[in-house]
PDB file of C-alpha atoms in Angstrom:
ATOM      1  CA  MET A  53      32.270  19.047 -95.293  1.00 50.00           C
ATOM      2  CA  SER A  54      35.620  21.085 -95.784  1.00 50.00           C
ATOM      3  CA  ILE A  55      38.569  20.400 -94.536  1.00 49.00           C
ATOM      4  CA  SER A  56      38.874  23.986 -93.336  1.00 50.00           C
ATOM      5  CA  LYS A  57      35.997  23.722 -90.958  1.00 54.00           C
ATOM      6  CA  TYR A  58      37.850  19.816 -89.424  1.00 51.00           C
ATOM      7  CA  GLY A  59      40.846  19.584 -90.256  1.00 48.00           C
ATOM      8  CA  ILE A  60      42.438  22.177 -88.355  1.00 51.00           C
ATOM      9  CA  PRO A  61      40.212  21.859 -84.907  1.00 49.00           C
ATOM     10  CA  LEU A  62      41.166  18.192 -85.018  1.00 47.00           C
ATOM     11  CA  CYS A  63      44.957  18.738 -85.742  1.00 47.00           C
ATOM     12  CA  PHE A  64      45.028  21.175 -83.493  1.00 48.00           C
ATOM     13  CA  ALA A  65      43.711  19.090 -81.240  1.00 45.00           C
ATOM     14  CA  CYS A  66      45.467  16.231 -81.797  1.00 46.00           C
ATOM     15  CA  THR A  67      49.175  18.051 -80.980  1.00 45.00           C
ATOM     16  CA  LEU A  68      47.266  18.874 -77.720  1.00 44.00           C
ATOM     17  CA  PHE A  69      46.501  16.014 -77.246  1.00 46.00           C
ATOM     18  CA  SER A  70      50.487  14.643 -78.038  1.00 41.00           C
ATOM     19  CA  ASN A  71      51.796  17.084 -75.648  1.00 43.00           C
ATOM     20  CA  THR A  72      49.569  16.434 -72.908  1.00 43.00           C
ATOM     21  CA  LEU A  73      50.662  12.531 -73.510  1.00 42.00           C
ATOM     22  CA  PHE A  74      54.040  13.107 -73.773  1.00 41.00           C
ATOM     23  CA  ALA A  75      54.881  15.936 -71.150  1.00 48.00           C
ATOM     24  CA  ASP A  76      54.794  14.071 -67.904  1.00 46.00           C
ATOM     25  CA  GLU A  77      58.026  12.334 -70.052  1.00 51.00           C
ATOM     26  CA  ALA A  78      59.233  15.807 -70.148  1.00 56.00           C
ATOM     27  CA  LEU A  79      59.082  16.908 -66.844  1.00 75.00           C
ATOM     28  CA  SER A  80      62.107  17.484 -63.697  1.00 88.00           C
ATOM     29  CA  LYS A  81      62.442  18.943 -60.738  1.00 93.00           C
ATOM     30  CA  THR A  82      65.130  19.375 -58.267  1.00 96.00           C
ATOM     31  CA  TYR A  83      64.043  20.194 -54.888  1.00 96.00           C
ATOM     32  CA  GLU A  84      67.225  21.153 -51.979  1.00 98.00           C
ATOM     33  CA  PHE A  85      65.475  20.110 -48.034  1.00 97.00           C
ATOM     34  CA  LYS A  86      67.716  22.722 -46.152  1.00 98.00           C
ATOM     35  CA  PRO A  87      67.582  21.155 -42.752  1.00 98.00           C
ATOM     36  CA  GLY A  88      64.816  22.498 -40.126  1.00 97.00           C
ATOM     37  CA  LYS A  89      62.935  24.053 -43.288  1.00 97.00           C
ATOM     38  CA  ILE A  90      59.982  23.652 -44.822  1.00 96.00           C
ATOM     39  CA  THR A  91      59.754  23.201 -48.041  1.00 94.00           C
ATOM     40  CA  HIS A  92      56.064  22.420 -49.830  1.00 95.00           C
ATOM     41  CA  VAL A  93      56.693  20.214 -52.660  1.00 92.00           C
ATOM     42  CA  ASP A  94      53.442  20.652 -55.268  1.00 92.00           C
ATOM     43  CA  ASN A  95      52.215  18.665 -58.234  1.00 92.00           C
ATOM     44  CA  PRO A  96      51.567  20.897 -60.904  1.00 86.00           C
ATOM     45  CA  VAL A  97      49.857  19.439 -63.930  1.00 88.00           C
ATOM     46  CA  PHE A  98      46.117  18.318 -63.885  1.00 91.00           C
ATOM     47  CA  TRP A  99      47.183  14.577 -63.768  1.00 93.00           C
ATOM     48  CA  LYS A 100      48.122  12.315 -61.601  1.00 95.00           C
ATOM     49  CA  ILE A 101      51.541  11.569 -62.108  1.00 93.00           C
ATOM     50  CA  THR A 102      54.567   8.896 -61.279  1.00 94.00           C
ATOM     51  CA  ILE A 103      58.545  10.113 -60.112  1.00 93.00           C
ATOM     52  CA  SER A 104      61.051   8.691 -58.730  1.00 96.00           C
ATOM     53  CA  CYS A 105      64.067  11.581 -57.037  1.00 96.00           C
ATOM     54  CA  LYS A 106      67.484  10.361 -56.331  1.00 98.00           C
ATOM     55  CA  ILE A 107      69.051  11.538 -52.473  1.00 98.00           C
ATOM     56  CA  LYS A 108      72.218  13.502 -52.444  1.00 98.00           C
ATOM     57  CA  THR A 109      73.069  14.771 -49.067  1.00 97.00           C
ATOM     58  CA  SER A 110      76.808  14.323 -47.865  1.00 96.00           C
ATOM     59  CA  ASP A 111      74.813  12.851 -44.417  1.00 95.00           C
ATOM     60  CA  ASN A 112      74.873   9.485 -42.938  1.00 96.00           C
ATOM     61  CA  ASP A 113      70.739   9.539 -43.206  1.00 96.00           C
ATOM     62  CA  ASP A 114      69.018  12.192 -42.642  1.00 97.00           C
ATOM     63  CA  LEU A 115      65.361  11.808 -42.015  1.00 97.00           C
ATOM     64  CA  LEU A 116      62.312  13.389 -44.021  1.00 96.00           C
ATOM     65  CA  LEU A 117      59.513  14.417 -42.561  1.00 96.00           C
ATOM     66  CA  GLY A 118      56.094  14.593 -45.275  1.00 94.00           C
ATOM     67  CA  VAL A 119      53.188  16.265 -44.515  1.00 96.00           C
ATOM     68  CA  MET A 120      50.489  15.384 -46.806  1.00 96.00           C
ATOM     69  CA  LYS A 121      48.585  18.914 -46.728  1.00 97.00           C
ATOM     70  CA  LYS A 122      46.446  19.121 -50.447  1.00 96.00           C
ATOM     71  CA  LYS A 123      45.639  15.548 -51.617  1.00 97.00           C
ATOM     72  CA  SER A 124      47.166  12.951 -52.567  1.00 97.00           C
ATOM     73  CA  GLY A 125      49.086  10.153 -53.088  1.00 95.00           C
ATOM     74  CA  LYS A 126      51.375   7.867 -52.327  1.00 94.00           C
ATOM     75  CA  ILE A 127      55.456   7.484 -51.831  1.00 91.00           C
ATOM     76  CA  ASN A 128      57.776   4.179 -52.021  1.00 91.00           C
ATOM     77  CA  GLY A 129      54.128   2.505 -51.910  1.00 92.00           C
ATOM     78  CA  ILE A 130      52.670   4.296 -48.831  1.00 92.00           C
ATOM     79  CA  PRO A 131      49.346   5.786 -49.472  1.00 96.00           C
ATOM     80  CA  MET A 132      48.894   9.101 -47.785  1.00 96.00           C
ATOM     81  CA  LYS A 133      45.734  11.011 -47.737  1.00 97.00           C
ATOM     82  CA  GLU A 134      45.595  15.005 -46.749  1.00 97.00           C
ATOM     83  CA  GLY A 135      46.673  14.776 -42.728  1.00 97.00           C
ATOM     84  CA  ASP A 136      49.012  11.788 -42.860  1.00 97.00           C
ATOM     85  CA  SER A 137      51.962  12.755 -41.871  1.00 96.00           C
ATOM     86  CA  THR A 138      55.290   9.716 -42.797  1.00 95.00           C
ATOM     87  CA  SER A 139      58.839   9.821 -41.864  1.00 96.00           C
ATOM     88  CA  LEU A 140      62.319   8.626 -44.267  1.00 95.00           C
ATOM     89  CA  VAL A 141      64.896   7.593 -43.160  1.00 97.00           C
ATOM     90  CA  VAL A 142      67.062   8.994 -46.717  1.00 97.00           C
ATOM     91  CA  ARG A 143      70.616   8.115 -47.200  1.00 97.00           C
ATOM     92  CA  ASN A 144      73.048   9.367 -50.975  1.00 98.00           C
ATOM     93  CA  GLY A 145      72.299   7.185 -53.646  1.00 98.00           C
ATOM     94  CA  ASP A 146      68.616   6.540 -52.215  1.00 98.00           C
ATOM     95  CA  VAL A 147      65.758   6.579 -54.561  1.00 97.00           C
ATOM     96  CA  LEU A 148      62.265   7.432 -53.806  1.00 94.00           C
ATOM     97  CA  HIS A 149      59.528   6.331 -55.954  1.00 94.00           C
ATOM     98  CA  ILE A 150      56.718   8.695 -55.577  1.00 92.00           C
ATOM     99  CA  VAL A 151      52.531   8.936 -57.023  1.00 94.00           C
ATOM    100  CA  ALA A 152      50.724  12.527 -56.229  1.00 94.00           C
ATOM    101  CA  ASP A 153      47.548  13.266 -57.145  1.00 96.00           C
ATOM    102  CA  ASN A 154      46.908  16.285 -59.562  1.00 95.00           C
ATOM    103  CA  GLY A 155      47.237  19.075 -57.129  1.00 94.00           C
ATOM    104  CA  ALA A 156      48.504  16.800 -54.289  1.00 96.00           C
ATOM    105  CA  ARG A 157      50.728  19.028 -51.817  1.00 96.00           C
ATOM    106  CA  VAL A 158      53.204  18.276 -49.440  1.00 94.00           C
ATOM    107  CA  ASP A 159      55.857  19.823 -46.704  1.00 95.00           C
ATOM    108  CA  VAL A 160      58.562  18.448 -46.060  1.00 94.00           C
ATOM    109  CA  THR A 161      60.914  19.085 -43.841  1.00 97.00           C
ATOM    110  CA  ASN A 162      64.425  18.422 -42.698  1.00 97.00           C
ATOM    111  CA  ASN A 163      64.901  16.885 -39.900  1.00 97.00           C
ATOM    112  CA  GLY A 164      68.471  15.946 -40.625  1.00 95.00           C
ATOM    113  CA  GLN A 165      71.605  18.086 -39.916  1.00 95.00           C
ATOM    114  CA  SER A 166      72.298  19.097 -43.565  1.00 96.00           C
ATOM    115  CA  THR A 167      70.620  19.374 -46.696  1.00 98.00           C
ATOM    116  CA  VAL A 168      69.623  17.024 -48.934  1.00 98.00           C
ATOM    117  CA  THR A 169      68.454  17.749 -52.552  1.00 98.00           C
ATOM    118  CA  ALA A 170      66.460  15.594 -54.906  1.00 97.00           C
ATOM    119  CA  LYS A 171      66.718  15.451 -57.915  1.00 97.00           C
ATOM    120  CA  CYS A 172      63.216  14.192 -60.200  1.00 94.00           C
ATOM    121  CA  SER A 173      62.047  12.902 -63.214  1.00 93.00           C
ATOM    122  CA  THR A 174      58.566  10.513 -64.442  1.00 88.00           C
TER     123      THR A 174
END
């Protein structure tokens, strides 16, 4: 057994594995949900993620409609599968807890008066 035969592929595999483990810790994205517009929200990674999204809005509250278009997930502990929908009243400073399967997609429509911003991170 030579180091060049096993050492380099092993180092590569360890690097790849460690990057995968820690990559989801760095996932963050800010979404802007404009009034009356559909925004597609996708899980772009190849594994299930759990994120928290802090809501910012200038209104007292806004109504967001979420429709699960692909795969499944949870919003604030409420399970959703493809085809399910839910409405959420959000206020400034609220935190949404979201779990999304790999490749999941949800369409979010802001039925409020002002733009709602969600700053999401793992």
